[in-house]
PDB file of C-alpha atoms in Angstrom:
ATOM      1  CA  UNK A   1      23.980  33.115  -5.119  1.00  0.00           C
ATOM      2  CA  UNK A   2      24.876  30.533  -7.752  1.00  0.00           C
ATOM      3  CA  UNK A   3      22.085  27.980  -8.339  1.00  0.00           C
ATOM      4  CA  UNK A   4      22.918  24.291  -8.300  1.00  0.00           C
ATOM      5  CA  UNK A   5      23.219  22.647 -11.711  1.00  0.00           C
ATOM      6  CA  UNK A   6      19.955  20.939 -12.699  1.00  0.00           C
ATOM      7  CA  UNK A   7      21.539  17.461 -12.763  1.00  0.00           C
ATOM      8  CA  UNK A   8      22.936  17.845  -9.237  1.00  0.00           C
ATOM      9  CA  UNK A   9      19.660  19.176  -7.840  1.00  0.00           C
ATOM     10  CA  UNK A  10      17.749  16.255  -9.369  1.00  0.00           C
ATOM     11  CA  UNK A  11      20.239  13.754  -7.956  1.00  0.00           C
ATOM     12  CA  UNK A  12      19.892  15.214  -4.433  1.00  0.00           C
ATOM     13  CA  UNK A  13      16.093  15.340  -4.577  1.00  0.00           C
ATOM     14  CA  UNK A  14      15.843  11.754  -5.864  1.00  0.00           C
ATOM     15  CA  UNK A  15      17.528  10.538  -2.659  1.00  0.00           C
ATOM     16  CA  UNK A  16      14.907  12.080  -0.375  1.00  0.00           C
ATOM     17  CA  UNK A  17      11.909  10.132   0.976  1.00  0.00           C
ATOM     18  CA  UNK A  18       8.742  10.552  -1.041  1.00  0.00           C
ATOM     19  CA  UNK A  19       6.852  12.291   1.794  1.00  0.00           C
ATOM     20  CA  UNK A  20       9.412  15.142   1.684  1.00  0.00           C
ATOM     21  CA  UNK A  21       8.739  15.773  -1.998  1.00  0.00           C
ATOM     22  CA  UNK A  22       5.156  16.767  -1.221  1.00  0.00           C
ATOM     23  CA  UNK A  23       6.371  19.726   0.848  1.00  0.00           C
ATOM     24  CA  UNK A  24       9.001  20.716  -1.712  1.00  0.00           C
ATOM     25  CA  UNK A  25       6.467  21.113  -4.511  1.00  0.00           C
ATOM     26  CA  UNK A  26       5.862  24.683  -3.348  1.00  0.00           C
ATOM     27  CA  UNK A  27       9.561  25.695  -3.528  1.00  0.00           C
ATOM     28  CA  UNK A  28       9.509  26.578  -7.234  1.00  0.00           C
ATOM     29  CA  UNK A  29       7.758  25.699 -10.488  1.00  0.00           C
ATOM     30  CA  UNK A  30      10.764  23.733 -11.744  1.00  0.00           C
ATOM     31  CA  UNK A  31      10.721  21.380  -8.763  1.00  0.00           C
ATOM     32  CA  UNK A  32       6.958  20.983  -8.958  1.00  0.00           C
ATOM     33  CA  UNK A  33       7.209  19.944 -12.620  1.00  0.00           C
ATOM     34  CA  UNK A  34      10.200  17.690 -11.898  1.00  0.00           C
ATOM     35  CA  UNK A  35       8.259  15.511  -9.475  1.00  0.00           C
ATOM     36  CA  UNK A  36       5.767  14.623 -12.247  1.00  0.00           C
ATOM     37  CA  UNK A  37       8.446  13.464 -14.715  1.00  0.00           C
ATOM     38  CA  UNK A  38       8.503   9.700 -15.284  1.00  0.00           C
ATOM     39  CA  UNK A  39      12.311   9.531 -15.419  1.00  0.00           C
ATOM     40  CA  UNK A  40      12.642  11.225 -12.016  1.00  0.00           C
ATOM     41  CA  UNK A  41       9.960   9.014 -10.442  1.00  0.00           C
ATOM     42  CA  UNK A  42      11.706   5.900 -11.729  1.00  0.00           C
ATOM     43  CA  UNK A  43      15.026   6.890 -10.138  1.00  0.00           C
ATOM     44  CA  UNK A  44      13.378   7.988  -6.886  1.00  0.00           C
ATOM     45  CA  UNK A  45      11.388   4.762  -6.538  1.00  0.00           C
ATOM     46  CA  UNK A  46      14.510   2.661  -7.232  1.00  0.00           C
ATOM     47  CA  UNK A  47      16.387   4.360  -4.366  1.00  0.00           C
ATOM     48  CA  UNK A  48      13.556   4.198  -1.847  1.00  0.00           C
ATOM     49  CA  UNK A  49      13.712   1.737   1.037  1.00  0.00           C
ATOM     50  CA  UNK A  50      11.209  -1.116   0.814  1.00  0.00           C
ATOM     51  CA  UNK A  51       8.124  -0.661   2.961  1.00  0.00           C
ATOM     52  CA  UNK A  52       5.190  -2.772   4.078  1.00  0.00           C
ATOM     53  CA  UNK A  53       1.558  -1.822   3.598  1.00  0.00           C
ATOM     54  CA  UNK A  54      -0.574  -2.630   6.648  1.00  0.00           C
ATOM     55  CA  UNK A  55      -4.375  -2.467   6.480  1.00  0.00           C
ATOM     56  CA  UNK A  56      -6.650  -2.390   9.524  1.00  0.00           C
ATOM     57  CA  UNK A  57     -10.423  -2.098   9.766  1.00  0.00           C
ATOM     58  CA  UNK A  58     -10.171   1.687   9.895  1.00  0.00           C
ATOM     59  CA  UNK A  59      -6.891   2.774   8.352  1.00  0.00           C
ATOM     60  CA  UNK A  60      -3.974   2.065   5.996  1.00  0.00           C
ATOM     61  CA  UNK A  61      -0.340   2.403   7.126  1.00  0.00           C
ATOM     62  CA  UNK A  62       3.128   2.226   5.640  1.00  0.00           C
ATOM     63  CA  UNK A  63       5.752   0.450   7.778  1.00  0.00           C
ATOM     64  CA  UNK A  64       9.340   1.571   7.183  1.00  0.00           C
ATOM     65  CA  UNK A  65      12.253  -0.345   8.736  1.00  0.00           C
ATOM     66  CA  UNK A  66      15.362   1.826   9.273  1.00  0.00           C
ATOM     67  CA  UNK A  67      18.752   0.309   9.995  1.00  0.00           C
ATOM     68  CA  UNK A  68      17.817  -3.229   9.035  1.00  0.00           C
ATOM     69  CA  UNK A  69      21.507  -4.210   8.889  1.00  0.00           C
ATOM     70  CA  UNK A  70      22.195  -2.801  12.342  1.00  0.00           C
ATOM     71  CA  UNK A  71      21.822  -4.295  15.799  1.00  0.00           C
ATOM     72  CA  UNK A  72      18.758  -2.297  16.799  1.00  0.00           C
ATOM     73  CA  UNK A  73      16.594  -1.428  13.771  1.00  0.00           C
ATOM     74  CA  UNK A  74      13.869   1.194  14.086  1.00  0.00           C
ATOM     75  CA  UNK A  75      10.304   0.795  12.825  1.00  0.00           C
ATOM     76  CA  UNK A  76       8.351   3.829  11.633  1.00  0.00           C
ATOM     77  CA  UNK A  77       4.579   3.536  11.315  1.00  0.00           C
ATOM     78  CA  UNK A  78       3.137   6.196   9.001  1.00  0.00           C
ATOM     79  CA  UNK A  79      -0.506   6.907   8.299  1.00  0.00           C
ATOM     80  CA  UNK A  80      -0.865   7.068   4.521  1.00  0.00           C
ATOM     81  CA  UNK A  81      -2.366  10.362   3.319  1.00  0.00           C
ATOM     82  CA  UNK A  82      -4.849  10.791   0.500  1.00  0.00           C
ATOM     83  CA  UNK A  83      -6.679   7.521   0.973  1.00  0.00           C
ATOM     84  CA  UNK A  84      -8.599   6.559  -2.154  1.00  0.00           C
ATOM     85  CA  UNK A  85     -11.555   5.095  -0.288  1.00  0.00           C
ATOM     86  CA  UNK A  86     -13.842   8.069  -0.290  1.00  0.00           C
ATOM     87  CA  UNK A  87     -16.211   5.853  -2.228  1.00  0.00           C
ATOM     88  CA  UNK A  88     -18.357   3.426  -0.302  1.00  0.00           C
ATOM     89  CA  UNK A  89     -16.425   0.205  -0.769  1.00  0.00           C
ATOM     90  CA  UNK A  90     -16.357  -3.101   1.060  1.00  0.00           C
ATOM     91  CA  UNK A  91     -13.123  -2.751   3.031  1.00  0.00           C
ATOM     92  CA  UNK A  92     -12.925  -6.510   3.599  1.00  0.00           C
ATOM     93  CA  UNK A  93     -12.666  -7.073  -0.177  1.00  0.00           C
ATOM     94  CA  UNK A  94      -9.911  -4.588  -1.021  1.00  0.00           C
ATOM     95  CA  UNK A  95      -6.545  -5.650  -2.451  1.00  0.00           C
ATOM     96  CA  UNK A  96      -3.525  -3.360  -2.787  1.00  0.00           C
ATOM     97  CA  UNK A  97      -0.582  -4.294  -5.021  1.00  0.00           C
ATOM     98  CA  UNK A  98       2.430  -2.321  -6.220  1.00  0.00           C
ATOM     99  CA  UNK A  99       3.626  -1.651  -9.760  1.00  0.00           C
ATOM    100  CA  UNK A 100       6.568   0.677 -10.434  1.00  0.00           C
ATOM    101  CA  UNK A 101       6.072   2.445  -7.125  1.00  0.00           C
ATOM    102  CA  UNK A 102       2.363   3.059  -7.676  1.00  0.00           C
ATOM    103  CA  UNK A 103      -0.323   1.309  -5.673  1.00  0.00           C
ATOM    104  CA  UNK A 104      -3.041  -0.504  -7.583  1.00  0.00           C
ATOM    105  CA  UNK A 105      -6.139  -0.548  -5.390  1.00  0.00           C
ATOM    106  CA  UNK A 106      -9.048  -2.755  -6.275  1.00  0.00           C
ATOM    107  CA  UNK A 107     -12.295  -3.553  -4.500  1.00  0.00           C
ATOM    108  CA  UNK A 108     -13.581  -6.826  -5.870  1.00  0.00           C
ATOM    109  CA  UNK A 109     -17.144  -8.096  -5.421  1.00  0.00           C
ATOM    110  CA  UNK A 110     -18.317 -10.776  -3.086  1.00  0.00           C
ATOM    111  CA  UNK A 111     -21.652 -12.189  -2.053  1.00  0.00           C
ATOM    112  CA  UNK A 112     -22.331  -9.297   0.328  1.00  0.00           C
ATOM    113  CA  UNK A 113     -22.374  -6.769  -2.515  1.00  0.00           C
ATOM    114  CA  UNK A 114     -25.703  -8.104  -3.713  1.00  0.00           C
ATOM    115  CA  UNK A 115     -27.225  -7.611  -0.262  1.00  0.00           C
ATOM    116  CA  UNK A 116     -25.768  -4.102   0.227  1.00  0.00           C
ATOM    117  CA  UNK A 117     -27.094  -1.883  -2.590  1.00  0.00           C
ATOM    118  CA  UNK A 118     -24.944   1.061  -1.493  1.00  0.00           C
ATOM    119  CA  UNK A 119     -21.730  -0.961  -1.764  1.00  0.00           C
ATOM    120  CA  UNK A 120     -19.806  -0.545  -5.021  1.00  0.00           C
ATOM    121  CA  UNK A 121     -16.723  -1.866  -6.770  1.00  0.00           C
ATOM    122  CA  UNK A 122     -13.789   0.398  -7.505  1.00  0.00           C
ATOM    123  CA  UNK A 123     -10.356   0.430  -9.154  1.00  0.00           C
ATOM    124  CA  UNK A 124      -7.767   3.173  -8.713  1.00  0.00           C
ATOM    125  CA  UNK A 125      -4.125   4.111  -9.210  1.00  0.00           C
ATOM    126  CA  UNK A 126      -2.800   5.642  -6.017  1.00  0.00           C
ATOM    127  CA  UNK A 127       0.373   7.606  -5.280  1.00  0.00           C
ATOM    128  CA  UNK A 128      -0.071   8.199  -1.525  1.00  0.00           C
ATOM    129  CA  UNK A 129       2.945  10.478  -1.020  1.00  0.00           C
ATOM    130  CA  UNK A 130       2.141  12.839  -3.875  1.00  0.00           C
ATOM    131  CA  UNK A 131      -1.556  12.651  -2.891  1.00  0.00           C
ATOM    132  CA  UNK A 132      -2.664  11.582  -6.346  1.00  0.00           C
ATOM    133  CA  UNK A 133      -5.594   9.212  -6.914  1.00  0.00           C
ATOM    134  CA  UNK A 134      -6.929   8.314 -10.341  1.00  0.00           C
ATOM    135  CA  UNK A 135     -10.145   6.298 -10.393  1.00  0.00           C
ATOM    136  CA  UNK A 136     -10.883   4.114 -13.392  1.00  0.00           C
ATOM    137  CA  UNK A 137     -14.530   4.051 -14.353  1.00  0.00           C
ATOM    138  CA  UNK A 138     -14.985   1.160 -16.754  1.00  0.00           C
ATOM    139  CA  UNK A 139     -17.601   1.657 -19.431  1.00  0.00           C
ATOM    140  CA  UNK A 140     -18.393  -2.046 -19.050  1.00  0.00           C
ATOM    141  CA  UNK A 141     -19.766  -2.078 -15.490  1.00  0.00           C
ATOM    142  CA  UNK A 142     -19.631  -5.857 -15.081  1.00  0.00           C
ATOM    143  CA  UNK A 143     -15.847  -5.953 -15.629  1.00  0.00           C
ATOM    144  CA  UNK A 144     -13.979  -7.368 -12.601  1.00  0.00           C
ATOM    145  CA  UNK A 145     -10.385  -6.137 -12.461  1.00  0.00           C
ATOM    146  CA  UNK A 146      -7.787  -8.402 -10.872  1.00  0.00           C
ATOM    147  CA  UNK A 147      -4.256  -7.191 -11.693  1.00  0.00           C
ATOM    148  CA  UNK A 148      -2.075  -4.534 -13.318  1.00  0.00           C
ATOM    149  CA  UNK A 149       0.850  -4.876 -15.741  1.00  0.00           C
ATOM    150  CA  UNK A 150       2.350  -3.728 -19.023  1.00  0.00           C
ATOM    151  CA  UNK A 151       4.077  -4.967 -22.175  1.00  0.00           C
ATOM    152  CA  UNK A 152       7.761  -5.104 -21.173  1.00  0.00           C
ATOM    153  CA  UNK A 153       8.941  -5.391 -24.798  1.00  0.00           C
ATOM    154  CA  UNK A 154       7.979  -1.755 -25.515  1.00  0.00           C
ATOM    155  CA  UNK A 155      10.041   1.281 -24.539  1.00  0.00           C
ATOM    156  CA  UNK A 156       6.997   3.256 -23.397  1.00  0.00           C
ATOM    157  CA  UNK A 157       4.963   1.690 -20.629  1.00  0.00           C
ATOM    158  CA  UNK A 158       1.262   1.386 -21.349  1.00  0.00           C
ATOM    159  CA  UNK A 159      -0.464   0.057 -18.242  1.00  0.00           C
ATOM    160  CA  UNK A 160      -3.083  -2.647 -18.707  1.00  0.00           C
ATOM    161  CA  UNK A 161      -5.546  -4.322 -16.366  1.00  0.00           C
ATOM    162  CA  UNK A 162      -6.374  -8.017 -16.496  1.00  0.00           C
ATOM    163  CA  UNK A 163      -9.917  -8.958 -15.592  1.00  0.00           C
ATOM    164  CA  UNK A 164     -13.001 -10.820 -16.648  1.00  0.00           C
ATOM    165  CA  UNK A 165     -16.702 -10.509 -17.358  1.00  0.00           C
ATOM    166  CA  UNK A 166     -18.090 -13.093 -14.973  1.00  0.00           C
ATOM    167  CA  UNK A 167     -21.582 -13.163 -16.461  1.00  0.00           C
ATOM    168  CA  UNK A 168     -20.198 -13.867 -19.915  1.00  0.00           C
ATOM    169  CA  UNK A 169     -17.249 -15.958 -18.671  1.00  0.00           C
ATOM    170  CA  UNK A 170     -14.868 -13.956 -20.854  1.00  0.00           C
ATOM    171  CA  UNK A 171     -11.365 -12.755 -19.991  1.00  0.00           C
ATOM    172  CA  UNK A 172     -10.301  -9.318 -21.185  1.00  0.00           C
ATOM    173  CA  UNK A 173      -7.500  -6.747 -20.942  1.00  0.00           C
ATOM    174  CA  UNK A 174      -8.286  -3.082 -20.353  1.00  0.00           C
ATOM    175  CA  UNK A 175      -5.836  -0.621 -21.954  1.00  0.00           C
ATOM    176  CA  UNK A 176      -5.523   2.374 -19.603  1.00  0.00           C
ATOM    177  CA  UNK A 177      -4.380   4.674 -22.433  1.00  0.00           C
ATOM    178  CA  UNK A 178      -6.944   3.878 -25.126  1.00  0.00           C
ATOM    179  CA  UNK A 179      -9.609   2.869 -22.560  1.00  0.00           C
ATOM    180  CA  UNK A 180     -10.489  -0.083 -24.778  1.00  0.00           C
ATOM    181  CA  UNK A 181     -11.048  -3.750 -23.989  1.00  0.00           C
ATOM    182  CA  UNK A 182      -9.287  -6.624 -25.731  1.00  0.00           C
ATOM    183  CA  UNK A 183     -10.790 -10.085 -25.306  1.00  0.00           C
ATOM    184  CA  UNK A 184      -8.408 -13.037 -25.120  1.00  0.00           C
ATOM    185  CA  UNK A 185      -8.869 -16.768 -25.521  1.00  0.00           C
ATOM    186  CA  UNK A 186      -8.141 -18.987 -22.532  1.00  0.00           C
ATOM    187  CA  UNK A 187      -8.278 -22.562 -23.877  1.00  0.00           C
ATOM    188  CA  UNK A 188      -7.951 -25.261 -21.229  1.00  0.00           C
ATOM    189  CA  UNK A 189      -6.933 -22.739 -18.585  1.00  0.00           C
ATOM    190  CA  UNK A 190      -7.899 -23.658 -15.050  1.00  0.00           C
ATOM    191  CA  UNK A 191      -7.525 -20.424 -13.122  1.00  0.00           C
ATOM    192  CA  UNK A 192      -9.640 -18.398 -10.769  1.00  0.00           C
ATOM    193  CA  UNK A 193      -9.992 -14.623 -10.870  1.00  0.00           C
ATOM    194  CA  UNK A 194     -10.251 -14.656  -7.072  1.00  0.00           C
ATOM    195  CA  UNK A 195      -6.748 -16.131  -6.830  1.00  0.00           C
ATOM    196  CA  UNK A 196      -5.327 -13.283  -8.916  1.00  0.00           C
ATOM    197  CA  UNK A 197      -7.277 -10.573  -7.090  1.00  0.00           C
ATOM    198  CA  UNK A 198      -6.146 -11.638  -3.644  1.00  0.00           C
ATOM    199  CA  UNK A 199      -2.531 -12.706  -4.189  1.00  0.00           C
ATOM    200  CA  UNK A 200      -1.101 -11.332  -7.444  1.00  0.00           C
ATOM    201  CA  UNK A 201       2.165  -9.379  -7.614  1.00  0.00           C
ATOM    202  CA  UNK A 202       3.527  -7.385 -10.550  1.00  0.00           C
ATOM    203  CA  UNK A 203       7.128  -8.004 -11.646  1.00  0.00           C
ATOM    204  CA  UNK A 204       8.668  -6.534 -14.816  1.00  0.00           C
ATOM    205  CA  UNK A 205       5.194  -5.913 -16.221  1.00  0.00           C
ATOM    206  CA  UNK A 206       3.825  -9.440 -15.703  1.00  0.00           C
ATOM    207  CA  UNK A 207       1.452 -10.810 -13.069  1.00  0.00           C
ATOM    208  CA  UNK A 208       2.307 -13.747 -10.773  1.00  0.00           C
ATOM    209  CA  UNK A 209       0.122 -15.524  -8.227  1.00  0.00           C
ATOM    210  CA  UNK A 210      -0.103 -18.760  -6.230  1.00  0.00           C
ATOM    211  CA  UNK A 211      -2.533 -21.405  -7.434  1.00  0.00           C
ATOM    212  CA  UNK A 212      -3.299 -24.978  -6.263  1.00  0.00           C
ATOM    213  CA  UNK A 213      -2.426 -27.751  -8.692  1.00  0.00           C
ATOM    214  CA  UNK A 214      -5.787 -28.709 -10.290  1.00  0.00           C
ATOM    215  CA  UNK A 215      -5.392 -32.496 -10.232  1.00  0.00           C
ATOM    216  CA  UNK A 216      -4.353 -32.584  -6.562  1.00  0.00           C
ATOM    217  CA  UNK A 217      -7.606 -33.124  -4.704  1.00  0.00           C
ATOM    218  CA  UNK A 218      -6.113 -32.420  -1.288  1.00  0.00           C
ATOM    219  CA  UNK A 219      -5.151 -28.884  -2.427  1.00  0.00           C
ATOM    220  CA  UNK A 220      -1.828 -29.067  -0.581  1.00  0.00           C
ATOM    221  CA  UNK A 221       0.489 -28.707  -3.591  1.00  0.00           C
ATOM    222  CA  UNK A 222       0.839 -25.375  -5.390  1.00  0.00           C
ATOM    223  CA  UNK A 223       2.455 -23.671  -8.336  1.00  0.00           C
ATOM    224  CA  UNK A 224       3.067 -20.091  -9.391  1.00  0.00           C
ATOM    225  CA  UNK A 225       1.074 -19.021 -12.439  1.00  0.00           C
ATOM    226  CA  UNK A 226       1.701 -15.901 -14.496  1.00  0.00           C
ATOM    227  CA  UNK A 227       0.111 -13.710 -17.128  1.00  0.00           C
ATOM    228  CA  UNK A 228       2.407 -12.310 -19.823  1.00  0.00           C
ATOM    229  CA  UNK A 229       1.130  -8.914 -20.996  1.00  0.00           C
ATOM    230  CA  UNK A 230       3.555  -8.866 -23.948  1.00  0.00           C
ATOM    231  CA  UNK A 231       1.955 -11.995 -25.461  1.00  0.00           C
ATOM    232  CA  UNK A 232      -1.425 -11.916 -23.670  1.00  0.00           C
ATOM    233  CA  UNK A 233      -1.173 -15.492 -22.430  1.00  0.00           C
ATOM    234  CA  UNK A 234      -1.470 -17.414 -19.157  1.00  0.00           C
ATOM    235  CA  UNK A 235       1.354 -19.791 -18.347  1.00  0.00           C
ATOM    236  CA  UNK A 236       2.780 -21.765 -15.412  1.00  0.00           C
ATOM    237  CA  UNK A 237       5.920 -20.229 -13.903  1.00  0.00           C
ATOM    238  CA  UNK A 238       7.199 -22.892 -11.507  1.00  0.00           C
ATOM    239  CA  UNK A 239       6.147 -25.583  -9.052  1.00  0.00           C
ATOM    240  CA  UNK A 240       6.513 -24.784  -5.351  1.00  0.00           C
ATOM    241  CA  UNK A 241       8.756 -27.078  -3.346  1.00  0.00           C
ATOM    242  CA  UNK A 242       6.779 -26.452  -0.170  1.00  0.00           C
ATOM    243  CA  UNK A 243       3.401 -27.989   0.578  1.00  0.00           C
ATOM    244  CA  UNK A 244       0.503 -26.973   2.766  1.00  0.00           C
ATOM    245  CA  UNK A 245       0.322 -29.553   5.522  1.00  0.00           C
ATOM    246  CA  UNK A 246      -2.685 -27.778   7.007  1.00  0.00           C
ATOM    247  CA  UNK A 247      -5.469 -25.895   5.248  1.00  0.00           C
ATOM    248  CA  UNK A 248      -4.681 -22.824   7.404  1.00  0.00           C
ATOM    249  CA  UNK A 249      -0.977 -22.712   6.509  1.00  0.00           C
ATOM    250  CA  UNK A 250      -0.031 -19.345   5.018  1.00  0.00           C
ATOM    251  CA  UNK A 251       1.659 -18.807   1.643  1.00  0.00           C
ATOM    252  CA  UNK A 252       2.574 -15.238   0.646  1.00  0.00           C
ATOM    253  CA  UNK A 253       4.195 -14.228  -2.655  1.00  0.00           C
ATOM    254  CA  UNK A 254       6.081 -10.928  -2.951  1.00  0.00           C
ATOM    255  CA  UNK A 255       8.667  -9.122  -5.102  1.00  0.00           C
ATOM    256  CA  UNK A 256      12.241  -9.193  -3.773  1.00  0.00           C
ATOM    257  CA  UNK A 257      15.136  -6.910  -4.837  1.00  0.00           C
ATOM    258  CA  UNK A 258      13.036  -5.464  -7.681  1.00  0.00           C
ATOM    259  CA  UNK A 259      13.625  -8.383 -10.081  1.00  0.00           C
ATOM    260  CA  UNK A 260      12.940 -11.569  -8.103  1.00  0.00           C
ATOM    261  CA  UNK A 261      10.091 -13.345  -6.378  1.00  0.00           C
ATOM    262  CA  UNK A 262      10.092 -14.462  -2.765  1.00  0.00           C
ATOM    263  CA  UNK A 263       7.727 -16.840  -1.005  1.00  0.00           C
ATOM    264  CA  UNK A 264       6.896 -16.890   2.708  1.00  0.00           C
ATOM    265  CA  UNK A 265       5.350 -19.940   4.327  1.00  0.00           C
ATOM    266  CA  UNK A 266       4.066 -20.037   7.892  1.00  0.00           C
ATOM    267  CA  UNK A 267       2.919 -23.226   9.568  1.00  0.00           C
ATOM    268  CA  UNK A 268      -0.417 -22.731  11.298  1.00  0.00           C
ATOM    269  CA  UNK A 269       0.315 -25.182  14.137  1.00  0.00           C
ATOM    270  CA  UNK A 270       3.956 -24.385  14.967  1.00  0.00           C
ATOM    271  CA  UNK A 271       3.974 -20.729  13.699  1.00  0.00           C
ATOM    272  CA  UNK A 272       7.350 -21.475  12.098  1.00  0.00           C
ATOM    273  CA  UNK A 273       8.212 -19.158   9.182  1.00  0.00           C
ATOM    274  CA  UNK A 274      10.231 -20.203   6.141  1.00  0.00           C
ATOM    275  CA  UNK A 275      11.249 -17.964   3.211  1.00  0.00           C
TER     276      UNK A 275
END
């Protein structure tokens, strides 16, 4: 038997769904090592079909839509393996965002934490298909993480976490490689860490989230703010053309086609959806 050339084998494997790669780790040492290479993961993630993450009170699912361009698309509902929530966390205060195919899971505090001594905060990187979970235990225990990104001007990606020390009212960046904090100045910045925690998305290394315009007292007009990890600054990205006509109207920001942002608005009264 003549083995396949390495380049051809890698190309074939990169086209398979991520859940298949877990089983193929036991085929040989070369394949097992290949699945941990950053270059292979980048290609595999780029070819994967987009999926939705659905959270219920008891479980986390991945929703895969097959044949979206066809007449009768199929929906697959998959229970995500290797859930990171073996720690006692407040499930109602968990946010999950994506960055380069990884899931950034963060349990942020709320008022109930102070009344539930057993409840803790937690931040983790999660690759559900390869069953890999890496918890980040901050040396500064009062640090509240809110989003993940990296400096997109560097060839090598060094992941960083934006957050704040609420007691000291200081904003800081946690370097995941050096495990060190860098404090940044935020002059005249009107932003809320809760906004970033609940609605931020990561695109090309930067964070984006929806924020109400400060001087609009009716809170019906919004803009998209961003944090640039290459320059460590907050900045406005763009004004939103749509308004909230009702307090319960829904605005959802997501990444589209890997390099764009998309916004979904649903009217609470009519249930009409606009994108």
